Tab-separated table of C-alpha atoms in Angstrom:
chain	number	residue	atom	x	y	z
A	1	MET	CA	123.428	-4.191	-93.154
A	2	ILE	CA	125.699	-2.577	-96.118
A	3	THR	CA	122.739	-2.895	-98.505
A	4	LEU	CA	120.403	-1.251	-96.161
A	5	LEU	CA	122.814	1.165	-95.813
A	6	GLY	CA	123.212	1.814	-99.251
A	7	ARG	CA	119.449	1.923	-99.959
A	8	LEU	CA	119.089	4.663	-97.010
A	9	HIS	CA	121.939	6.730	-98.628
A	10	ASP	CA	120.443	6.425	-102.163
A	11	ARG	CA	117.026	7.753	-100.662
A	12	GLN	CA	118.703	10.456	-98.973
A	13	THR	CA	120.407	11.377	-102.208
A	14	GLN	CA	117.021	11.394	-104.092
A	15	VAL	CA	115.101	13.492	-101.633
A	16	GLY	CA	118.058	15.803	-101.569
A	17	ASN	CA	117.957	16.095	-105.355
A	18	VAL	CA	114.202	16.636	-105.246
A	19	ILE	CA	114.744	19.301	-102.860
A	20	LEU	CA	117.316	21.199	-104.817
A	21	LEU	CA	115.353	21.090	-108.056
A	22	THR	CA	112.281	22.241	-106.160
A	23	LEU	CA	113.832	25.508	-104.590
A	24	LEU	CA	115.817	25.993	-107.843
A	25	GLY	CA	112.843	26.108	-110.169
A	26	ALA	CA	110.788	28.077	-107.959
A	27	TYR	CA	113.539	30.611	-107.097
A	28	LEU	CA	114.264	31.188	-110.781
A	29	ASN	CA	110.795	31.309	-111.990
A	30	ILE	CA	109.746	33.806	-109.288
A	31	ILE	CA	112.932	36.106	-110.171
A	32	ALA	CA	112.420	35.855	-113.712
A	33	TYR	CA	108.723	37.070	-113.871
A	34	GLY	CA	107.884	38.468	-110.523
A	35	PHE	CA	104.680	38.743	-108.630
A	36	ARG	CA	101.743	41.137	-109.623
A	37	THR	CA	98.871	42.382	-107.557
A	38	ILE	CA	97.029	44.679	-110.220
A	39	GLY	CA	95.143	43.141	-113.390
A	40	GLY	CA	94.549	39.725	-114.719
A	41	ASP	CA	91.630	37.904	-112.733
A	42	TYR	CA	91.685	40.310	-109.988
A	43	ASP	CA	89.092	42.744	-111.578
A	44	PHE	CA	86.700	39.507	-110.319
A	45	GLN	CA	88.542	38.005	-107.325
A	46	LEU	CA	89.592	40.953	-105.345
A	47	PRO	CA	85.793	42.194	-105.284
A	48	LEU	CA	84.886	38.738	-104.245
A	49	LEU	CA	87.396	39.345	-101.377
A	50	ASN	CA	86.106	42.365	-100.459
A	51	TRP	CA	82.518	41.095	-100.243
A	52	ILE	CA	83.607	38.036	-97.922
A	53	ARG	CA	84.886	40.586	-95.551
A	54	ASN	CA	81.549	42.467	-95.599
A	55	PRO	CA	78.635	40.671	-97.488
A	56	ALA	CA	76.564	44.113	-97.508
A	57	LEU	CA	78.655	45.323	-100.219
A	58	TYR	CA	77.264	45.416	-103.590
A	59	PRO	CA	73.660	45.276	-102.995
A	60	LYS	CA	71.328	44.312	-105.935
A	61	ASP	CA	74.233	43.773	-108.027
A	62	PRO	CA	73.718	40.657	-110.386
A	63	ILE	CA	77.490	40.048	-110.263
A	64	ARG	CA	77.513	39.790	-106.717
A	65	GLU	CA	75.157	36.749	-106.946
A	66	ALA	CA	78.257	35.185	-108.663
A	67	TYR	CA	80.106	35.329	-105.546
A	68	ALA	CA	77.861	33.018	-103.626
A	69	ARG	CA	78.252	30.575	-106.233
A	70	PHE	CA	81.978	30.331	-105.923
A	71	PRO	CA	82.665	27.008	-104.323
A	72	THR	CA	86.487	27.675	-103.126
A	73	LEU	CA	88.117	27.979	-99.658
A	74	PHE	CA	90.972	30.159	-101.146
A	75	TRP	CA	89.488	33.480	-101.103
A	76	PRO	CA	87.793	32.622	-97.560
A	77	MET	CA	91.254	31.630	-96.168
A	78	VAL	CA	93.013	34.858	-97.680
A	79	ALA	CA	90.202	36.878	-96.234
A	80	ALA	CA	90.518	35.254	-92.835
A	81	ILE	CA	94.395	35.576	-92.770
A	82	SER	CA	94.129	39.318	-94.058
A	83	LYS	CA	92.959	40.209	-90.715
A	84	TRP	CA	96.609	40.110	-89.448
A	85	PHE	CA	98.654	40.519	-92.485
A	86	SER	CA	98.058	42.692	-95.626
A	87	THR	CA	96.140	41.086	-98.618
A	88	GLN	CA	99.237	41.513	-100.934
A	89	HIS	CA	101.663	39.536	-98.351
A	90	VAL	CA	98.960	36.762	-97.692
A	91	LEU	CA	98.784	36.477	-101.764
A	92	PHE	CA	102.478	36.443	-102.284
A	93	ALA	CA	102.914	33.498	-99.579
A	94	PHE	CA	100.069	31.445	-101.280
A	95	PHE	CA	102.206	32.515	-104.622
A	96	VAL	CA	105.541	31.048	-103.225
A	97	LEU	CA	103.787	28.060	-102.001
A	98	THR	CA	102.058	27.268	-105.491
A	99	LYS	CA	105.534	27.824	-107.353
A	100	VAL	CA	106.831	25.362	-104.444
A	101	LEU	CA	104.397	22.784	-105.301
A	102	PHE	CA	104.529	23.183	-108.894
A	103	PHE	CA	108.164	22.620	-108.844
A	104	LEU	CA	108.332	19.815	-106.499
A	105	ALA	CA	106.326	18.020	-108.882
A	106	VAL	CA	108.644	18.444	-111.486
A	107	GLY	CA	111.445	18.161	-109.527
A	108	ALA	CA	110.166	14.618	-108.195
A	109	PHE	CA	109.514	13.660	-111.625
A	110	VAL	CA	112.655	14.699	-113.075
A	111	ALA	CA	114.769	13.227	-110.409
A	112	ALA	CA	113.006	9.903	-110.846
A	113	THR	CA	113.307	9.778	-114.518
A	114	VAL	CA	117.023	11.502	-115.067
A	115	ARG	CA	119.837	10.220	-113.578
A	116	GLN	CA	122.606	12.956	-114.287
A	117	ARG	CA	122.058	15.624	-111.592
A	118	LEU	CA	123.309	18.364	-114.020
A	119	LEU	CA	121.142	17.425	-116.548
A	120	ALA	CA	118.172	17.222	-114.204
A	121	VAL	CA	119.052	20.780	-113.121
A	122	CYS	CA	119.120	21.993	-116.708
A	123	ILE	CA	115.918	20.928	-117.318
A	124	VAL	CA	114.287	22.348	-114.250
A	125	ALA	CA	116.059	25.678	-114.952
A	126	ILE	CA	114.913	25.914	-118.466
A	127	LEU	CA	111.277	25.338	-117.612
A	128	ALA	CA	111.417	27.880	-114.960
A	129	VAL	CA	112.916	30.733	-117.044
A	130	SER	CA	111.336	30.136	-120.529
A	131	PRO	CA	108.792	32.364	-121.791
A	132	GLN	CA	107.285	29.934	-124.063
A	133	LEU	CA	106.751	27.609	-121.110
A	134	ASN	CA	105.475	30.323	-119.091
A	135	SER	CA	102.997	31.943	-121.588
A	136	ALA	CA	102.070	30.006	-124.864
A	137	MET	CA	102.716	26.262	-123.837
A	138	PRO	CA	100.162	24.132	-121.765
A	139	PHE	CA	101.341	24.817	-118.421
A	140	GLY	CA	101.381	28.551	-118.892
A	141	ALA	CA	98.097	28.554	-120.547
A	142	SER	CA	96.608	26.726	-117.626
A	143	VAL	CA	98.017	29.656	-115.341
A	144	ALA	CA	99.834	27.273	-113.476
A	145	LEU	CA	102.945	29.514	-113.713
A	146	SER	CA	100.579	32.803	-113.654
A	147	THR	CA	102.248	36.025	-112.037
A	148	TYR	CA	98.895	36.576	-110.331
A	149	GLN	CA	98.067	34.289	-107.554
A	150	THR	CA	94.458	33.055	-107.797
A	151	HIS	CA	92.870	29.890	-106.533
A	152	ALA	CA	93.409	28.510	-110.076
A	153	PRO	CA	97.037	28.213	-109.941
A	154	LEU	CA	97.297	26.535	-106.552
A	155	GLY	CA	94.801	24.149	-107.567
A	156	ILE	CA	96.503	23.183	-110.556
A	157	ALA	CA	99.822	22.913	-108.968
A	158	MET	CA	98.141	20.588	-106.383
A	159	LEU	CA	97.124	18.317	-109.024
A	160	LEU	CA	100.105	18.315	-111.040
A	161	LEU	CA	101.889	17.045	-107.826
A	162	ALA	CA	99.229	14.353	-107.435
A	163	GLY	CA	99.856	13.424	-111.079
A	164	VAL	CA	103.420	12.799	-110.569
A	165	LEU	CA	102.892	10.996	-107.219
A	166	LEU	CA	100.400	8.680	-109.064
A	167	VAL	CA	102.916	7.873	-111.520
A	168	LEU	CA	105.545	7.153	-108.874
A	169	GLY	CA	102.716	4.528	-107.785
A	170	ARG	CA	101.858	6.416	-104.287
A	171	TRP	CA	98.141	6.068	-104.659
A	172	SER	CA	97.069	7.289	-101.168
A	173	SER	CA	99.230	10.393	-101.304
A	174	ALA	CA	98.293	11.131	-104.913
A	175	VAL	CA	94.476	10.820	-104.244
A	176	THR	CA	94.777	12.583	-100.932
A	177	LEU	CA	96.297	15.588	-102.554
A	178	ALA	CA	93.999	15.617	-105.677
A	179	ALA	CA	90.886	15.115	-103.383
A	180	LEU	CA	92.046	18.501	-101.090
A	181	SER	CA	92.427	20.264	-104.521
A	182	ILE	CA	88.588	20.440	-104.781
A	183	TYR	CA	88.095	22.734	-101.913
A	184	ILE	CA	90.638	25.143	-103.904
A	185	ASP	CA	89.329	24.698	-107.497
A	186	ALA	CA	86.743	22.125	-108.248
A	187	VAL	CA	86.888	22.131	-111.969
A	188	PRO	CA	90.417	20.991	-112.783
A	189	PHE	CA	89.852	18.319	-110.138
A	190	LEU	CA	86.740	17.014	-112.018
A	191	HIS	CA	88.877	16.795	-115.006
A	192	THR	CA	91.836	15.002	-113.139
A	193	ALA	CA	89.201	12.849	-111.464
A	194	CYS	CA	88.378	11.278	-114.825
A	195	ALA	CA	92.237	10.395	-115.858
A	196	PHE	CA	92.526	8.950	-112.288
A	197	ALA	CA	89.789	6.764	-112.673
A	198	ILE	CA	90.978	5.628	-116.157
A	199	PHE	CA	94.508	4.738	-114.679
A	200	ALA	CA	92.852	2.928	-111.672
A	201	LEU	CA	90.614	0.689	-114.351
A	202	LEU	CA	94.076	0.067	-116.126
A	203	THR	CA	95.931	-1.116	-113.128
A	204	TRP	CA	93.123	-2.340	-110.778
A	205	ARG	CA	94.401	-5.916	-110.800
A	206	LYS	CA	98.026	-5.364	-109.888
A	207	GLN	CA	97.107	-2.784	-107.209
A	208	VAL	CA	93.654	-3.680	-105.727
A	209	ARG	CA	94.307	-2.913	-102.033
A	210	ARG	CA	95.902	0.256	-102.755
A	211	ILE	CA	93.702	1.568	-105.347
A	212	GLY	CA	90.606	0.719	-103.311
A	213	LEU	CA	91.781	2.581	-99.928
A	214	ALA	CA	92.938	5.345	-102.135
A	215	ALA	CA	89.542	5.827	-103.412
A	216	CYS	CA	87.685	5.149	-100.060
A	217	LEU	CA	90.015	7.948	-98.626
A	218	GLY	CA	89.318	10.445	-101.553
A	219	ILE	CA	85.701	9.974	-101.229
A	220	LEU	CA	85.532	10.867	-97.529
A	221	ILE	CA	87.765	13.956	-98.357
A	222	CYS	CA	85.390	15.052	-100.774
A	223	LEU	CA	82.001	14.483	-99.032
A	224	PRO	CA	82.426	17.778	-96.900
A	225	TRP	CA	82.992	19.891	-100.004
A	226	LEU	CA	79.816	18.297	-101.680
A	227	ARG	CA	77.658	18.775	-98.622
A	228	ALA	CA	79.055	22.303	-98.402
A	229	SER	CA	78.610	23.030	-101.756
A	230	GLU	CA	74.936	21.715	-102.324
A	231	SER	CA	73.432	24.788	-101.180
A	232	THR	CA	75.150	26.810	-103.851
A	233	LEU	CA	73.883	24.828	-106.350
A	234	LYS	CA	70.331	25.433	-105.363
A	235	VAL	CA	71.026	29.399	-105.505
A	236	ILE	CA	68.247	30.890	-107.958
A	237	PHE	CA	69.498	32.865	-110.897
A	238	PRO	CA	68.584	36.561	-110.154
A	239	VAL	CA	67.116	38.595	-113.032
A	240	ASP	CA	69.657	39.546	-115.517
A	241	TYR	CA	72.277	37.401	-114.090
A	242	LEU	CA	73.725	35.926	-117.308
A	243	GLN	CA	73.609	39.315	-119.086
A	244	GLY	CA	75.678	40.558	-116.129
A	245	LEU	CA	78.110	38.176	-116.309
A	246	LEU	CA	78.655	38.460	-119.928
A	247	LEU	CA	79.022	42.211	-119.567
A	248	PHE	CA	81.498	41.893	-116.850
A	249	PHE	CA	83.285	39.409	-119.031
A	250	PRO	CA	82.978	40.641	-122.471
A	251	PHE	CA	85.744	38.115	-123.812
A	252	HIS	CA	83.020	35.543	-123.952
A	253	PHE	CA	81.489	37.381	-126.814
A	254	THR	CA	84.735	36.475	-128.861
A	255	ILE	CA	85.411	32.918	-129.796
């Protein structure tokens, strides 16, 4: 009985540490770098949002055809919620959610590997406020800690948390979250799925049942997305489609 209570207390302490690190990291990062609603990828994303609200916009525009090939539920969700709240408030809510998911992953990993609470707090705080980690380093370069809220940061935060859950041995939770991220941003999911598959092959003999069940669950979650995106993959490119995209995104001319 005493042993059981001790384990329960340790688990509660661990959960409390993770929550503390998550809230600390998210708060410090938001306060340090803020939230923007102008610039960045919004030059493309906000017209997409307007087009979802009113598909009659931008007739005969080759860029408009790109919107139909944009397989994400993020902007349709923003458009739907914006009926009751302003777009800025909706994007900010997703912005906060992205930061929480990101630092939940960081907090869970740090809490599981660092035993000293003060050291764990310092690690998360440095990650949250460091300009190098928010811009030049891999996390920043992948827009996970961007000051703009689009589908990409949310999808990456979900995958980061899924990766941490995988490292902690929670296959079902990890695969479920990773599979759900395909509805937000498919490209990072495809890259991560390869890593998941390699990890599964390396640990297959030790966790056959867990990996098998998780794989089946992930496939079931992804099937609706594959079905829904099938029509977008068959869209015929209009005349001057690629030229229009290159003019809209001139940085593609620079290597």
